[in-house]
XYZ file of C-alpha atoms in Angstrom:
497
model
C -25.480 -55.102 -56.161
C -25.187 -57.564 -53.245
C -25.408 -54.664 -50.817
C -28.530 -53.292 -52.523
C -30.203 -56.714 -52.432
C -29.332 -57.164 -48.768
C -30.578 -53.672 -47.858
C -33.880 -54.157 -49.696
C -34.579 -57.505 -48.038
C -33.592 -56.133 -44.619
C -35.991 -53.195 -44.912
C -38.827 -55.478 -45.994
C -38.232 -57.910 -43.113
C -37.906 -55.199 -40.477
C -40.999 -53.322 -41.664
C -43.050 -56.528 -41.859
C -42.093 -57.670 -38.330
C -42.870 -54.173 -36.999
C -46.338 -54.366 -38.554
C -47.031 -57.547 -36.582
C -46.818 -55.499 -33.376
C -48.601 -52.427 -34.747
C -51.567 -54.101 -36.441
C -54.580 -54.258 -34.107
C -57.008 -55.586 -36.714
C -55.399 -59.033 -36.875
C -55.438 -59.163 -40.673
C -51.689 -58.821 -41.238
C -50.856 -61.914 -39.186
C -52.638 -64.098 -41.724
C -49.971 -63.147 -44.279
C -46.879 -62.214 -42.289
C -47.204 -64.171 -39.044
C -44.515 -66.614 -40.224
C -41.898 -63.859 -39.941
C -42.111 -63.995 -36.155
C -41.685 -67.762 -36.220
C -38.427 -67.646 -38.222
C -36.690 -65.606 -35.511
C -33.881 -67.744 -34.089
C -34.409 -67.917 -30.339
C -38.239 -68.114 -30.438
C -37.803 -71.038 -32.844
C -35.418 -72.699 -30.374
C -37.894 -72.371 -27.496
C -40.735 -73.606 -29.700
C -38.592 -76.638 -30.681
C -39.094 -75.687 -34.321
C -36.192 -77.799 -35.549
C -36.811 -77.063 -39.235
C -36.397 -73.311 -38.779
C -33.402 -73.656 -36.441
C -31.651 -76.078 -38.800
C -32.384 -73.839 -41.800
C -30.961 -70.761 -40.049
C -27.855 -72.627 -38.895
C -27.344 -74.001 -42.410
C -27.821 -70.539 -43.891
C -25.205 -69.177 -41.476
C -22.751 -72.007 -42.150
C -22.958 -71.441 -45.891
C -23.283 -67.661 -46.245
C -22.315 -66.230 -42.840
C -24.505 -64.157 -40.537
C -27.098 -63.238 -43.147
C -29.730 -63.709 -40.424
C -28.281 -60.790 -38.434
C -28.243 -58.418 -41.390
C -31.555 -59.364 -43.034
C -33.960 -61.336 -40.829
C -33.279 -59.954 -37.333
C -35.291 -56.697 -36.937
C -33.103 -55.407 -34.104
C -29.984 -55.779 -36.241
C -31.621 -53.850 -39.074
C -32.704 -51.166 -36.586
C -29.096 -50.715 -35.447
C -27.952 -50.463 -39.054
C -30.525 -47.706 -39.603
C -29.205 -45.730 -36.612
C -25.601 -46.126 -37.769
C -26.555 -45.151 -41.327
C -28.388 -42.071 -40.040
C -25.249 -40.827 -38.285
C -23.273 -41.313 -41.475
C -25.833 -39.279 -43.418
C -25.973 -36.457 -40.882
C -22.197 -36.289 -40.446
C -20.478 -37.144 -43.719
C -17.042 -37.582 -42.184
C -18.378 -40.201 -39.772
C -19.081 -42.627 -42.591
C -15.485 -43.785 -42.157
C -15.374 -43.671 -38.336
C -14.901 -47.406 -37.626
C -11.668 -49.300 -37.137
C -10.641 -52.879 -36.444
C -11.094 -54.080 -32.863
C -10.146 -57.422 -31.410
C -12.895 -59.817 -30.424
C -14.032 -59.681 -26.780
C -14.510 -63.429 -26.626
C -14.729 -63.658 -22.838
C -17.511 -61.054 -22.752
C -19.442 -62.654 -25.617
C -19.477 -66.174 -24.242
C -19.893 -64.997 -20.656
C -23.113 -63.198 -21.572
C -24.287 -66.236 -23.560
C -23.659 -68.552 -20.605
C -25.561 -66.252 -18.237
C -28.398 -66.036 -20.777
C -28.735 -69.823 -21.076
C -28.489 -70.394 -17.318
C -31.212 -67.804 -16.711
C -33.635 -69.757 -18.898
C -32.627 -73.088 -17.350
C -33.272 -71.849 -13.811
C -36.601 -70.154 -14.633
C -35.432 -66.529 -14.871
C -36.231 -66.209 -18.551
C -37.965 -62.854 -18.082
C -34.584 -61.303 -17.236
C -32.701 -63.134 -19.983
C -35.315 -61.881 -22.460
C -34.098 -58.327 -21.827
C -31.195 -58.937 -24.239
C -32.911 -61.324 -26.673
C -33.006 -59.336 -29.961
C -36.476 -60.173 -31.291
C -38.011 -59.725 -27.842
C -36.315 -56.347 -27.315
C -37.536 -55.128 -30.708
C -41.087 -56.318 -29.979
C -41.217 -54.503 -26.639
C -40.101 -51.240 -28.231
C -42.741 -51.596 -30.931
C -45.487 -52.441 -28.450
C -44.705 -49.811 -25.814
C -43.299 -46.932 -27.886
C -44.344 -47.200 -31.532
C -47.830 -48.732 -31.159
C -49.329 -45.721 -29.285
C -48.074 -43.354 -32.002
C -49.501 -45.662 -34.664
C -52.876 -45.806 -32.891
C -53.041 -42.032 -32.374
C -52.402 -41.579 -36.084
C -55.152 -44.074 -36.841
C -57.559 -42.233 -34.537
C -56.780 -38.965 -36.297
C -57.569 -40.537 -39.667
C -60.741 -41.994 -38.165
C -61.887 -38.536 -37.076
C -61.182 -37.108 -40.525
C -62.920 -39.951 -42.374
C -65.935 -39.743 -40.066
C -66.240 -36.074 -40.954
C -66.705 -37.137 -44.575
C -69.161 -39.930 -43.635
C -66.570 -42.627 -44.226
C -65.766 -45.447 -41.818
C -62.602 -46.783 -43.415
C -60.898 -46.289 -40.018
C -62.192 -46.895 -36.508
C -60.994 -45.564 -33.171
C -58.637 -47.605 -31.016
C -58.314 -46.713 -27.350
C -54.726 -45.886 -26.387
C -53.791 -46.739 -22.806
C -50.752 -47.646 -20.727
C -50.672 -51.415 -20.219
C -47.594 -51.521 -18.010
C -45.320 -48.825 -16.585
C -42.379 -51.266 -16.103
C -42.686 -52.267 -19.769
C -42.549 -48.625 -20.837
C -39.482 -47.937 -18.677
C -37.631 -51.058 -19.862
C -38.464 -50.273 -23.499
C -37.207 -46.693 -23.182
C -33.967 -47.839 -21.538
C -33.476 -50.491 -24.228
C -34.034 -47.913 -26.961
C -31.543 -45.477 -25.420
C -28.854 -48.153 -24.968
C -29.286 -49.492 -28.507
C -29.267 -46.052 -30.114
C -26.147 -44.968 -28.199
C -24.242 -48.176 -28.986
C -25.264 -48.144 -32.654
C -24.541 -44.416 -32.983
C -21.061 -44.802 -31.511
C -19.991 -48.322 -32.411
C -22.273 -49.704 -35.115
C -22.839 -53.385 -34.293
C -21.362 -53.256 -30.771
C -24.505 -54.776 -29.257
C -24.626 -57.633 -31.765
C -21.001 -58.645 -31.372
C -20.587 -58.227 -27.612
C -23.970 -58.693 -25.900
C -26.505 -60.374 -28.198
C -26.665 -64.132 -27.390
C -28.049 -64.983 -30.834
C -25.158 -63.102 -32.446
C -22.693 -65.139 -30.361
C -24.312 -68.470 -31.303
C -24.481 -67.665 -34.997
C -20.990 -66.135 -34.839
C -19.607 -69.470 -33.651
C -21.069 -71.088 -36.777
C -20.161 -68.212 -39.081
C -16.525 -68.488 -38.002
C -16.341 -71.537 -40.289
C -18.772 -70.393 -42.998
C -18.168 -71.520 -46.565
C -18.709 -68.070 -48.053
C -17.537 -64.717 -46.740
C -15.493 -61.626 -47.542
C -11.862 -62.238 -48.593
C -9.070 -59.713 -49.084
C -6.689 -60.089 -52.038
C -3.355 -58.879 -50.671
C -2.042 -58.399 -54.208
C -4.743 -55.847 -55.064
C -5.001 -54.139 -51.665
C -3.419 -50.659 -51.643
C -3.756 -50.122 -47.894
C -6.369 -47.374 -48.109
C -8.283 -48.836 -45.116
C -11.650 -47.859 -46.616
C -13.050 -51.328 -45.940
C -12.247 -51.462 -42.211
C -13.223 -47.838 -41.663
C -16.679 -48.570 -43.054
C -17.137 -51.946 -41.323
C -19.763 -51.406 -38.595
C -18.819 -54.785 -37.060
C -15.166 -53.647 -36.707
C -14.061 -57.093 -37.877
C -11.777 -56.250 -40.850
C -8.043 -56.127 -40.191
C -6.860 -54.673 -43.486
C -3.276 -54.380 -42.246
C -3.060 -58.195 -42.057
C -5.644 -58.762 -44.810
C -7.924 -60.783 -42.508
C -11.639 -60.746 -41.753
C -13.127 -62.078 -38.501
C -16.132 -63.891 -39.971
C -17.527 -64.663 -36.497
C -18.437 -60.972 -36.210
C -19.053 -60.188 -39.877
C -22.795 -59.706 -40.459
C -22.610 -60.008 -44.263
C -23.685 -56.431 -44.919
C -21.388 -56.144 -47.981
C -20.454 -52.530 -47.143
C -16.769 -53.434 -47.451
C -17.230 -54.931 -50.926
C -19.102 -51.826 -52.038
C -16.476 -49.431 -50.618
C -13.364 -51.014 -52.161
C -12.471 -49.214 -55.432
C -9.704 -51.655 -56.378
C -11.582 -54.967 -56.215
C -9.300 -56.148 -53.423
C -12.132 -57.421 -51.236
C -14.888 -59.662 -52.475
C -17.530 -62.011 -51.179
C -16.932 -65.604 -52.213
C -15.835 -69.133 -51.276
C -13.324 -68.983 -48.423
C -11.580 -72.361 -48.768
C -9.499 -74.234 -51.324
C -7.172 -72.761 -53.902
C -7.445 -69.163 -54.848
C -9.447 -68.822 -58.062
C -7.465 -68.044 -61.197
C -10.299 -65.988 -62.601
C -12.839 -63.678 -61.119
C -15.873 -65.266 -59.551
C -19.085 -64.698 -61.430
C -20.950 -62.178 -59.223
C -24.309 -63.163 -60.682
C -23.969 -66.718 -59.340
C -23.214 -65.375 -55.853
C -26.251 -63.112 -55.996
C -28.484 -65.945 -57.095
C -27.170 -68.199 -54.322
C -27.726 -65.480 -51.722
C -31.289 -64.852 -52.858
C -32.071 -68.560 -53.110
C -30.857 -69.245 -49.574
C -32.875 -66.392 -48.099
C -35.985 -67.463 -49.984
C -35.473 -71.054 -48.832
C -35.501 -70.057 -45.158
C -38.577 -67.877 -45.584
C -40.470 -70.451 -47.593
C -39.669 -73.448 -45.394
C -40.831 -71.654 -42.244
C -44.015 -70.146 -43.641
C -46.950 -71.378 -41.618
C -50.580 -71.336 -42.607
C -52.425 -68.516 -40.842
C -56.099 -67.995 -40.481
C -57.831 -64.657 -40.330
C -60.291 -64.082 -37.562
C -63.303 -61.807 -37.711
C -64.524 -59.655 -34.886
C -67.468 -60.453 -32.694
C -70.320 -58.419 -31.331
C -69.529 -58.420 -27.626
C -71.111 -56.922 -24.561
C -71.961 -53.319 -23.914
C -69.008 -51.428 -22.450
C -69.006 -50.706 -18.731
C -67.103 -48.246 -16.596
C -63.458 -49.220 -16.075
C -62.542 -50.881 -12.810
C -59.430 -51.919 -10.938
C -57.843 -55.315 -11.318
C -57.631 -57.224 -8.017
C -54.437 -58.583 -6.516
C -54.577 -62.280 -7.327
C -52.925 -64.991 -5.281
C -52.141 -66.849 -8.529
C -51.765 -65.013 -11.815
C -53.701 -66.162 -14.878
C -51.852 -67.105 -18.045
C -53.478 -67.444 -21.488
C -55.220 -70.636 -22.631
C -52.641 -72.795 -24.376
C -49.821 -71.823 -22.010
C -50.321 -75.144 -20.140
C -48.943 -73.963 -16.784
C -47.168 -71.140 -15.012
C -43.930 -73.108 -15.261
C -44.235 -73.556 -19.022
C -44.900 -69.840 -19.443
C -41.881 -68.915 -17.305
C -39.565 -71.253 -19.237
C -40.633 -70.402 -22.782
C -41.924 -66.824 -22.792
C -39.466 -64.207 -24.089
C -41.713 -61.231 -23.214
C -41.853 -60.054 -26.831
C -45.414 -58.663 -26.346
C -46.721 -60.010 -29.651
C -49.651 -61.757 -27.935
C -50.412 -58.565 -25.991
C -50.387 -56.556 -29.227
C -52.911 -58.773 -31.013
C -55.364 -59.369 -28.129
C -58.640 -57.881 -29.448
C -60.300 -57.707 -26.028
C -57.493 -55.921 -24.110
C -57.300 -58.854 -21.706
C -53.578 -59.592 -21.971
C -51.063 -57.233 -20.462
C -47.423 -57.406 -19.293
C -46.877 -58.556 -15.731
C -45.392 -56.057 -13.291
C -44.210 -58.792 -10.938
C -40.438 -59.005 -10.603
C -40.428 -62.804 -10.980
C -42.460 -62.689 -14.204
C -41.517 -59.254 -15.465
C -43.318 -58.324 -18.710
C -44.650 -61.836 -19.341
C -48.336 -61.839 -20.378
C -51.126 -62.393 -17.879
C -54.893 -62.016 -17.999
C -56.725 -59.083 -16.429
C -60.451 -58.386 -16.800
C -60.876 -54.702 -16.038
C -61.285 -53.879 -19.758
C -62.707 -57.074 -21.220
C -62.854 -60.824 -20.868
C -61.284 -63.775 -22.667
C -63.919 -64.813 -25.198
C -64.223 -68.543 -25.937
C -64.115 -68.015 -29.694
C -60.844 -66.026 -29.680
C -57.553 -67.927 -30.032
C -55.470 -65.119 -31.485
C -52.669 -65.181 -28.878
C -52.076 -68.892 -29.433
C -51.827 -68.351 -33.182
C -49.026 -65.774 -33.024
C -46.723 -66.965 -30.213
C -43.375 -67.828 -31.840
C -41.659 -69.329 -28.778
C -44.012 -72.125 -27.694
C -45.058 -70.317 -24.505
C -48.652 -70.384 -25.786
C -49.372 -73.499 -27.817
C -51.716 -73.194 -30.763
C -55.249 -74.308 -29.881
C -58.577 -74.393 -31.697
C -61.780 -72.780 -30.462
C -63.122 -76.197 -29.494
C -59.954 -76.973 -27.523
C -60.101 -73.640 -25.734
C -63.598 -74.374 -24.408
C -62.166 -77.404 -22.556
C -59.215 -75.601 -20.930
C -59.626 -74.203 -17.386
C -57.083 -71.429 -16.796
C -58.604 -70.373 -13.469
C -61.668 -70.348 -11.258
C -63.963 -67.641 -9.972
C -64.126 -66.636 -6.297
C -67.126 -64.760 -4.808
C -67.141 -62.168 -2.051
C -70.769 -62.363 -0.940
C -70.413 -59.356 1.363
C -69.850 -56.926 -1.520
C -72.310 -58.538 -3.958
C -74.888 -55.900 -4.878
C -78.659 -56.080 -4.520
C -81.395 -53.644 -5.505
C -84.847 -53.499 -3.886
C -84.242 -56.877 -2.296
C -83.449 -58.531 -5.631
C -80.108 -60.126 -6.457
C -78.045 -58.769 -9.364
C -77.270 -62.078 -11.092
C -75.192 -60.383 -13.789
C -72.347 -62.874 -13.436
C -74.634 -65.922 -13.748
C -76.362 -64.547 -16.844
C -73.110 -63.881 -18.693
C -71.107 -66.966 -17.729
C -70.472 -68.808 -21.038
C -69.809 -72.107 -19.234
C -72.879 -72.045 -17.002
C -70.604 -72.391 -13.968
C -72.424 -69.811 -11.825
C -75.884 -70.128 -10.324
C -77.727 -67.973 -7.829
C -78.383 -69.645 -4.461
C -79.796 -68.592 -1.133
C -77.242 -67.031 1.193
C -76.748 -69.303 4.203
C -76.017 -66.273 6.374
C -79.247 -64.569 5.313
C -81.886 -67.184 4.381
C -84.533 -64.524 3.870
C -82.374 -62.212 1.804
C -81.566 -62.106 -1.918
C -79.636 -64.901 -3.580
C -75.871 -64.711 -4.154
C -73.598 -66.361 -6.750
C -72.226 -69.864 -6.245
C -69.400 -71.100 -8.498
C -69.004 -74.659 -9.760
C -65.194 -74.749 -10.075
C -65.308 -77.931 -12.179
C -67.150 -76.032 -14.924
C -65.493 -72.624 -14.529
C -63.053 -71.833 -17.367
C -61.538 -68.725 -15.779
C -62.532 -66.577 -18.766
C -63.278 -63.550 -16.560
C -66.698 -62.700 -17.985
C -68.165 -62.636 -14.483
C -65.451 -60.337 -13.158
C -65.764 -57.987 -16.119
C -69.570 -57.558 -16.012
C -69.814 -57.295 -12.229
C -71.161 -53.777 -11.492
C -69.326 -53.459 -8.154
C -66.602 -50.794 -8.183
C -63.678 -50.391 -7.856
C -63.091 -54.112 -7.201
C -65.555 -56.704 -8.458
C -67.510 -58.815 -5.987
C -66.372 -61.832 -8.005
C -62.871 -62.313 -9.346
C -60.803 -65.053 -10.988
C -57.814 -66.827 -9.458
C -55.413 -68.602 -11.814
C -54.623 -72.301 -11.902
C -50.960 -73.215 -11.511
C -51.519 -76.006 -14.048
C -54.363 -75.583 -16.537
C -57.010 -78.287 -16.359
C -57.938 -79.842 -19.696
C -61.262 -81.703 -19.714
C -60.148 -83.820 -22.672
C -57.178 -85.252 -20.757
C -59.152 -85.782 -17.565
C -61.902 -87.674 -19.400
C -59.443 -90.217 -20.829
């Protein structure tokens, strides 16, 4: 029964987290957004001490339940391993006990931590479990989901129904696609061959929680008096942590999947309290089930954050796609504070990119900021009333802001190239000035051509860097006006104090 409970909760968690990256309407985040915020490493970066303490306490009491239930990448690996067992019946008992590779585990963890300390978090994020799962969902699963939605939209439109609407499918980043494909291949191969090899040798979160789980209060125990030496438990342990010959379990690698308890036909292995005298009577399994469920519910409930749904807006008429210019300073989302804060906290999970309703955010292709989000205005602009990316970031890279706060944050400033600014019949275009929501652009007489049409002039103190001017500029392929990012975002509220 414990195994069935664990499997059900794991499927629900994994499916719910996947929906966060697949949903482009923004409605699911109002109900399930908290599931991204209870992931271990994003909670550490966001300094969410309540969630971190709850997960560590859960691990200390019940073992690595996080890895088998809450972590979507761990559940994904279990699904791959289970699939091999279903396709090849004999392979259900393919595992065997292996000694812990402690030097490898802690070496990878040390490199992971040092990478974040020295500002190379984009590379460390390649092995962070939640981030890796998010990238695969965003780059590989989301296009399939959107194509399916578009097919349903075409069918419903045929019957005069608009229950679905089309969503444009496009490649946001080639490096992201390549990294996601490589990650998928590596994970599938390791899970297909060795079950939880990734979790117990490479994953930094698995190493941290394994250090706590080594001393957990509850875990699987082998009764040497009942054990008949059939080795069914260790041959079905995907963590390869059961040494049935010596009747020992390495709880630092055990992910509390309960497969061993379910496979033993003699009751020689059970999940219970690991310390003190051996019980003279069998432990009541119902109490263990209730404790397991209560602990999982406690973590979910304590970390649940209030979410707010956000309706769509009208917007401008679409224009022909253009190229994004090469910026001297990249633009990070409002709420990210500075380029340094983004580099130190972002785990490149792509959740903010997935939920951006205006297709402004996309993964960076720069080697120093690989796959971290940046703003580009060839398909839209950052609307002042939209704060969706700040609402979903689980790692503190984008702090939550209100619509009023966003209107006071300057993420960049516009720069004009007067030599490519268009005119028609001697009249200036003025498109950028008309659509600037901050009133930072006005049309002035060109000092190089006093008799000619007026050209845009930007008041950098008022410019928010929203990109409306760059987006609506009719010049192709590169706009006559573009936005350069600010290294540190200017906040009018702080400057006025």
